[in-house]
Amino acid sequence: MTRQSGKFGNIAIGWIALFWGTASLAEPIQLDLYTQEFPPLQVQVDQQAEGYVVKFVEAVVEHASQSLSMEITDVHFAPWKRAIRNTQENENTLFFSLSRTPSRELEYQWIGPVSPYEVAIYRHFDGPNVSPNSFQDLKNFSFAAQTASNFEEMAREEGFTNIIPVNYGKVAIKLLRAHRVDFAPLVTSSYHYRMEQYGYDPKEFVEVVKVDKLCKELWLVTGNKTSQQVVEALRDSFDELKNQGKLADLMQQYQPDSEIMVRYRNAMK
């Protein structure tokens, strides 16, 4: 009897070990998401992560979890350097939204493009009334631009010399409104929100021309320490949901007059 009990006990222990081993294997992969505030792509409203890119990435992870168990631990709004460092140094860390450049190509695994990124030249409504065919046609006019920005670097490389450097975008708009410069560059997707944030009426300014060299897509990425299994699952779900129109639908839901973005705008005033 004792021998039989021992036999059954060993079987029971074996089943318990198998159960816990299987349970351990089934534990979801924990994903950390890092981003920066960039309306309407990614914002914080009432301490909750919002924005059409945030919601699309959440949908991608949820869809991918059907083939490979994974879940989001948290969405972190962090300074650029910290977000980049954590993405590169840790596995299963996602970052959005990042422009894809040759110098960055090997530093990340690129999952998919989440948003267009357009830089345009703006003037005050009673500023120079010109209709240029390209940005280069404005070479004889004056600009305000943030110091060491992509725009300032590119403009000087193109031979633009009349550029007033400023530390903050708000100062560039202030100079534009005071007619101390003719033009200033702004990101089109966040234009409406930045104007309100700066205390100006968005209708006071007019888009003149796109800066083609600075217009590109922004991407969802992860570091090179994340496994190929995770990356492929995310890429497959990304492509499937985007082809279904999920991202386009979310972009329409996060217009400036949408309920969630009105709440964001009111909180920024």
Tab-separated table of C-alpha atoms in Angstrom:
chain	number	residue	atom	x	y	z
A	1	MET	CA	0.000	0.000	0.000
A	2	THR	CA	2.810	2.326	0.882
A	3	ARG	CA	4.606	1.511	-2.368
A	4	GLN	CA	1.422	2.210	-4.369
A	5	SER	CA	0.862	5.508	-2.562
A	6	GLY	CA	4.424	6.504	-3.381
A	7	LYS	CA	3.829	5.666	-7.018
A	8	PHE	CA	0.682	7.797	-7.176
A	9	GLY	CA	2.476	10.560	-5.316
A	10	ASN	CA	5.238	10.617	-7.905
A	11	ILE	CA	2.652	10.756	-10.687
A	12	ALA	CA	0.883	13.647	-8.954
A	13	ILE	CA	4.138	15.536	-8.527
A	14	GLY	CA	4.903	14.949	-12.194
A	15	TRP	CA	1.542	16.376	-13.256
A	16	ILE	CA	2.011	19.408	-11.017
A	17	ALA	CA	5.479	20.035	-12.453
A	18	LEU	CA	4.112	19.683	-15.987
A	19	PHE	CA	1.239	22.053	-15.198
A	20	TRP	CA	3.468	24.769	-13.774
A	21	GLY	CA	5.989	24.350	-16.563
A	22	THR	CA	3.236	24.800	-19.154
A	23	ALA	CA	1.804	27.765	-17.249
A	24	SER	CA	5.234	29.347	-17.151
A	25	LEU	CA	5.643	28.914	-20.903
A	26	ALA	CA	2.243	30.516	-21.448
A	27	GLU	CA	3.112	33.680	-19.513
A	28	PRO	CA	2.553	36.639	-21.871
A	29	ILE	CA	5.578	38.505	-23.164
A	30	GLN	CA	5.619	41.899	-21.456
A	31	LEU	CA	5.994	44.862	-23.815
A	32	ASP	CA	7.009	48.340	-22.666
A	33	LEU	CA	5.931	51.202	-24.936
A	34	TYR	CA	7.852	54.494	-25.075
A	35	THR	CA	6.821	57.699	-26.803
A	36	GLN	CA	6.743	61.489	-26.576
A	37	GLU	CA	3.805	63.874	-26.649
A	38	PHE	CA	2.961	64.764	-30.239
A	39	PRO	CA	-0.692	65.692	-30.872
A	40	PRO	CA	-2.754	64.077	-32.259
A	41	LEU	CA	-0.475	61.029	-32.683
A	42	GLN	CA	0.270	60.461	-29.014
A	43	VAL	CA	-0.964	62.532	-26.064
A	44	GLN	CA	-1.934	62.193	-22.423
A	45	VAL	CA	-5.502	63.032	-21.427
A	46	ASP	CA	-6.484	62.642	-17.776
A	47	GLN	CA	-3.257	60.655	-17.281
A	48	GLN	CA	-4.323	58.174	-19.956
A	49	ALA	CA	-2.401	57.485	-23.171
A	50	GLU	CA	-4.410	58.660	-26.175
A	51	GLY	CA	-3.844	59.503	-29.828
A	52	TYR	CA	-4.308	57.618	-33.070
A	53	VAL	CA	-0.827	56.073	-33.029
A	54	VAL	CA	-1.184	54.957	-29.396
A	55	LYS	CA	-4.499	53.265	-30.127
A	56	PHE	CA	-3.204	51.634	-33.298
A	57	VAL	CA	-0.142	50.202	-31.543
A	58	GLU	CA	-2.384	48.885	-28.760
A	59	ALA	CA	-4.588	47.233	-31.400
A	60	VAL	CA	-1.532	45.701	-33.108
A	61	VAL	CA	-0.304	44.163	-29.846
A	62	GLU	CA	-3.765	42.816	-29.015
A	63	HIS	CA	-4.057	41.263	-32.489
A	64	ALA	CA	-0.526	39.806	-32.350
A	65	SER	CA	-1.274	38.223	-28.970
A	66	GLN	CA	-3.626	35.815	-30.742
A	67	SER	CA	-0.619	34.104	-32.344
A	68	LEU	CA	2.055	34.834	-29.705
A	69	SER	CA	1.057	35.586	-26.125
A	70	MET	CA	2.021	39.193	-25.338
A	71	GLU	CA	0.631	42.220	-23.555
A	72	ILE	CA	1.481	45.866	-22.883
A	73	THR	CA	2.953	46.572	-19.456
A	74	ASP	CA	2.760	50.360	-19.726
A	75	VAL	CA	2.894	53.319	-22.103
A	76	HIS	CA	5.674	55.674	-20.992
A	77	PHE	CA	5.837	59.323	-22.052
A	78	ALA	CA	9.537	59.996	-21.606
A	79	PRO	CA	12.282	62.398	-22.721
A	80	TRP	CA	13.771	61.531	-26.102
A	81	LYS	CA	17.171	60.327	-24.898
A	82	ARG	CA	15.735	58.057	-22.208
A	83	ALA	CA	13.156	56.577	-24.569
A	84	ILE	CA	15.805	55.859	-27.208
A	85	ARG	CA	18.230	54.377	-24.674
A	86	ASN	CA	15.621	52.055	-23.178
A	87	THR	CA	14.509	50.914	-26.628
A	88	GLN	CA	18.045	50.091	-27.718
A	89	GLU	CA	19.231	48.496	-24.466
A	90	ASN	CA	16.196	46.369	-23.512
A	91	GLU	CA	14.268	43.608	-25.212
A	92	ASN	CA	10.521	43.854	-25.849
A	93	THR	CA	10.555	47.649	-25.748
A	94	LEU	CA	8.694	49.503	-28.503
A	95	PHE	CA	9.166	53.154	-29.469
A	96	PHE	CA	7.040	55.448	-31.618
A	97	SER	CA	7.052	57.613	-33.643
A	98	LEU	CA	10.526	57.680	-35.246
A	99	SER	CA	11.662	58.890	-38.666
A	100	ARG	CA	13.629	56.341	-40.661
A	101	THR	CA	17.073	57.546	-41.744
A	102	PRO	CA	20.193	55.766	-43.065
A	103	SER	CA	22.071	56.441	-39.821
A	104	ARG	CA	19.311	54.780	-37.782
A	105	GLU	CA	18.659	51.827	-40.082
A	106	LEU	CA	20.760	49.251	-38.220
A	107	GLU	CA	19.981	50.555	-34.728
A	108	TYR	CA	16.379	49.296	-34.710
A	109	GLN	CA	14.019	46.686	-36.062
A	110	TRP	CA	11.426	48.565	-38.079
A	111	ILE	CA	7.894	47.253	-37.558
A	112	GLY	CA	5.817	49.620	-39.681
A	113	PRO	CA	5.019	53.255	-40.572
A	114	VAL	CA	2.414	54.725	-38.216
A	115	SER	CA	1.985	58.270	-39.502
A	116	PRO	CA	2.954	60.739	-42.185
A	117	TYR	CA	5.227	63.550	-41.038
A	118	GLU	CA	5.035	66.780	-42.983
A	119	VAL	CA	6.884	70.042	-42.447
A	120	ALA	CA	5.430	73.105	-44.155
A	121	ILE	CA	6.347	76.776	-44.389
A	122	TYR	CA	3.811	79.174	-42.886
A	123	ARG	CA	3.314	82.939	-43.110
A	124	HIS	CA	1.117	85.387	-41.232
A	125	PHE	CA	-2.141	85.984	-43.109
A	126	ASP	CA	-0.966	89.481	-44.124
A	127	GLY	CA	2.641	88.400	-44.750
A	128	PRO	CA	4.287	87.950	-48.178
A	129	ASN	CA	1.570	86.796	-50.577
A	130	VAL	CA	3.613	84.419	-52.703
A	131	SER	CA	2.874	81.089	-54.407
A	132	PRO	CA	6.210	79.248	-54.669
A	133	ASN	CA	6.578	76.023	-56.615
A	134	SER	CA	9.051	74.739	-54.063
A	135	PHE	CA	10.732	75.678	-50.812
A	136	GLN	CA	13.848	76.766	-52.736
A	137	ASP	CA	11.846	79.604	-54.320
A	138	LEU	CA	11.791	81.351	-50.915
A	139	LYS	CA	15.562	81.711	-50.628
A	140	ASN	CA	15.447	85.530	-50.634
A	141	PHE	CA	13.031	85.755	-47.697
A	142	SER	CA	13.667	85.655	-43.937
A	143	PHE	CA	12.893	82.723	-41.634
A	144	ALA	CA	12.745	81.947	-37.931
A	145	ALA	CA	13.753	78.400	-36.990
A	146	GLN	CA	14.767	76.462	-33.906
A	147	THR	CA	18.508	76.280	-33.350
A	148	ALA	CA	20.154	73.035	-34.534
A	149	SER	CA	16.832	71.741	-35.902
A	150	ASN	CA	16.595	69.575	-39.016
A	151	PHE	CA	15.057	72.550	-40.800
A	152	GLU	CA	17.866	74.966	-39.946
A	153	GLU	CA	20.507	72.434	-40.986
A	154	MET	CA	18.768	71.616	-44.254
A	155	ALA	CA	18.033	75.285	-45.097
A	156	ARG	CA	21.645	76.346	-44.599
A	157	GLU	CA	22.811	73.417	-46.748
A	158	GLU	CA	20.415	74.660	-49.451
A	159	GLY	CA	22.015	78.119	-49.347
A	160	PHE	CA	19.479	79.966	-47.191
A	161	THR	CA	21.286	82.669	-45.200
A	162	ASN	CA	18.550	84.866	-43.704
A	163	ILE	CA	17.603	82.587	-40.802
A	164	ILE	CA	16.999	83.867	-37.279
A	165	PRO	CA	17.718	81.038	-34.792
A	166	VAL	CA	15.378	80.689	-31.795
A	167	ASN	CA	15.348	78.301	-28.847
A	168	TYR	CA	11.610	77.531	-28.914
A	169	GLY	CA	8.974	77.151	-31.606
A	170	LYS	CA	6.758	79.643	-29.804
A	171	VAL	CA	9.370	82.372	-30.341
A	172	ALA	CA	9.427	81.673	-34.088
A	173	ILE	CA	5.663	82.212	-34.264
A	174	LYS	CA	5.950	85.377	-32.177
A	175	LEU	CA	8.476	86.792	-34.659
A	176	LEU	CA	6.252	85.734	-37.562
A	177	ARG	CA	3.219	87.455	-36.075
A	178	ALA	CA	5.234	90.621	-35.395
A	179	HIS	CA	6.398	90.641	-39.060
A	180	ARG	CA	10.040	90.437	-38.014
A	181	VAL	CA	10.428	87.410	-40.283
A	182	ASP	CA	8.558	86.357	-43.392
A	183	PHE	CA	8.175	82.628	-42.780
A	184	ALA	CA	8.548	79.850	-40.221
A	185	PRO	CA	8.451	76.025	-40.484
A	186	LEU	CA	5.856	73.979	-38.597
A	187	VAL	CA	4.759	70.336	-38.469
A	188	THR	CA	1.364	70.193	-40.180
A	189	SER	CA	-0.236	67.453	-38.065
A	190	SER	CA	0.358	69.293	-34.783
A	191	TYR	CA	-0.023	72.832	-36.170
A	192	HIS	CA	-3.524	73.440	-34.807
A	193	TYR	CA	-2.593	72.272	-31.304
A	194	ARG	CA	0.710	74.148	-31.149
A	195	MET	CA	-0.940	77.439	-32.133
A	196	GLU	CA	-3.493	77.079	-29.355
A	197	GLN	CA	-0.767	76.039	-26.937
A	198	TYR	CA	1.220	79.149	-27.840
A	199	GLY	CA	-1.872	81.332	-27.386
A	200	TYR	CA	-2.443	82.173	-31.056
A	201	ASP	CA	-5.387	81.730	-33.401
A	202	PRO	CA	-4.548	79.013	-35.977
A	203	LYS	CA	-6.488	81.019	-38.587
A	204	GLU	CA	-3.926	83.839	-38.388
A	205	PHE	CA	-1.381	81.813	-40.333
A	206	VAL	CA	-1.346	80.366	-43.839
A	207	GLU	CA	0.478	77.312	-45.180
A	208	VAL	CA	2.655	78.306	-48.138
A	209	VAL	CA	4.571	75.211	-49.291
A	210	LYS	CA	5.719	71.809	-48.059
A	211	VAL	CA	9.397	71.175	-47.328
A	212	ASP	CA	9.712	67.955	-49.331
A	213	LYS	CA	13.099	66.955	-47.920
A	214	LEU	CA	11.688	66.903	-44.386
A	215	CYS	CA	8.424	65.126	-45.219
A	216	LYS	CA	8.648	61.435	-44.364
A	217	GLU	CA	6.871	58.649	-42.527
A	218	LEU	CA	7.184	57.991	-38.809
A	219	TRP	CA	7.673	54.410	-37.640
A	220	LEU	CA	6.997	51.985	-34.831
A	221	VAL	CA	10.323	50.373	-33.888
A	222	THR	CA	11.922	48.057	-31.379
A	223	GLY	CA	15.546	47.458	-30.426
A	224	ASN	CA	17.766	44.718	-31.797
A	225	LYS	CA	17.488	42.713	-28.557
A	226	THR	CA	13.827	41.914	-29.195
A	227	SER	CA	13.389	38.406	-30.634
A	228	GLN	CA	12.493	37.823	-34.275
A	229	GLN	CA	9.450	35.877	-33.110
A	230	VAL	CA	8.014	38.968	-31.428
A	231	VAL	CA	8.979	41.268	-34.298
A	232	GLU	CA	7.404	39.052	-36.967
A	233	ALA	CA	4.185	38.650	-34.966
A	234	LEU	CA	3.929	42.434	-34.613
A	235	ARG	CA	4.750	43.058	-38.279
A	236	ASP	CA	2.134	40.571	-39.466
A	237	SER	CA	-0.557	42.123	-37.266
A	238	PHE	CA	0.547	45.637	-38.199
A	239	ASP	CA	0.193	44.917	-41.917
A	240	GLU	CA	-3.130	43.128	-41.517
A	241	LEU	CA	-4.759	45.873	-39.430
A	242	LYS	CA	-3.395	48.666	-41.610
A	243	ASN	CA	-4.669	46.937	-44.761
A	244	GLN	CA	-8.074	46.655	-43.089
A	245	GLY	CA	-8.136	50.447	-42.675
A	246	LYS	CA	-7.750	50.474	-38.886
A	247	LEU	CA	-5.086	53.198	-38.835
A	248	ALA	CA	-6.959	55.420	-41.290
A	249	ASP	CA	-10.131	55.099	-39.191
A	250	LEU	CA	-8.273	56.087	-36.022
A	251	MET	CA	-6.734	59.116	-37.741
A	252	GLN	CA	-10.232	60.328	-38.558
A	253	GLN	CA	-11.349	59.798	-34.965
A	254	TYR	CA	-8.617	62.074	-33.599
A	255	GLN	CA	-9.422	65.291	-35.457
A	256	PRO	CA	-9.084	68.608	-33.517
A	257	ASP	CA	-12.851	68.813	-32.921
A	258	SER	CA	-13.180	65.216	-31.648
A	259	GLU	CA	-14.282	64.801	-28.033
A	260	ILE	CA	-10.947	63.468	-26.812
A	261	MET	CA	-8.860	66.110	-28.592
A	262	VAL	CA	-11.129	68.925	-27.380
A	263	ARG	CA	-10.425	67.707	-23.857
A	264	TYR	CA	-6.710	67.710	-24.637
A	265	ARG	CA	-6.875	71.226	-26.096
A	266	ASN	CA	-8.773	72.548	-23.092
A	267	ALA	CA	-6.217	71.024	-20.729
A	268	MET	CA	-3.393	72.736	-22.633
A	269	LYS	CA	-4.871	76.240	-22.306
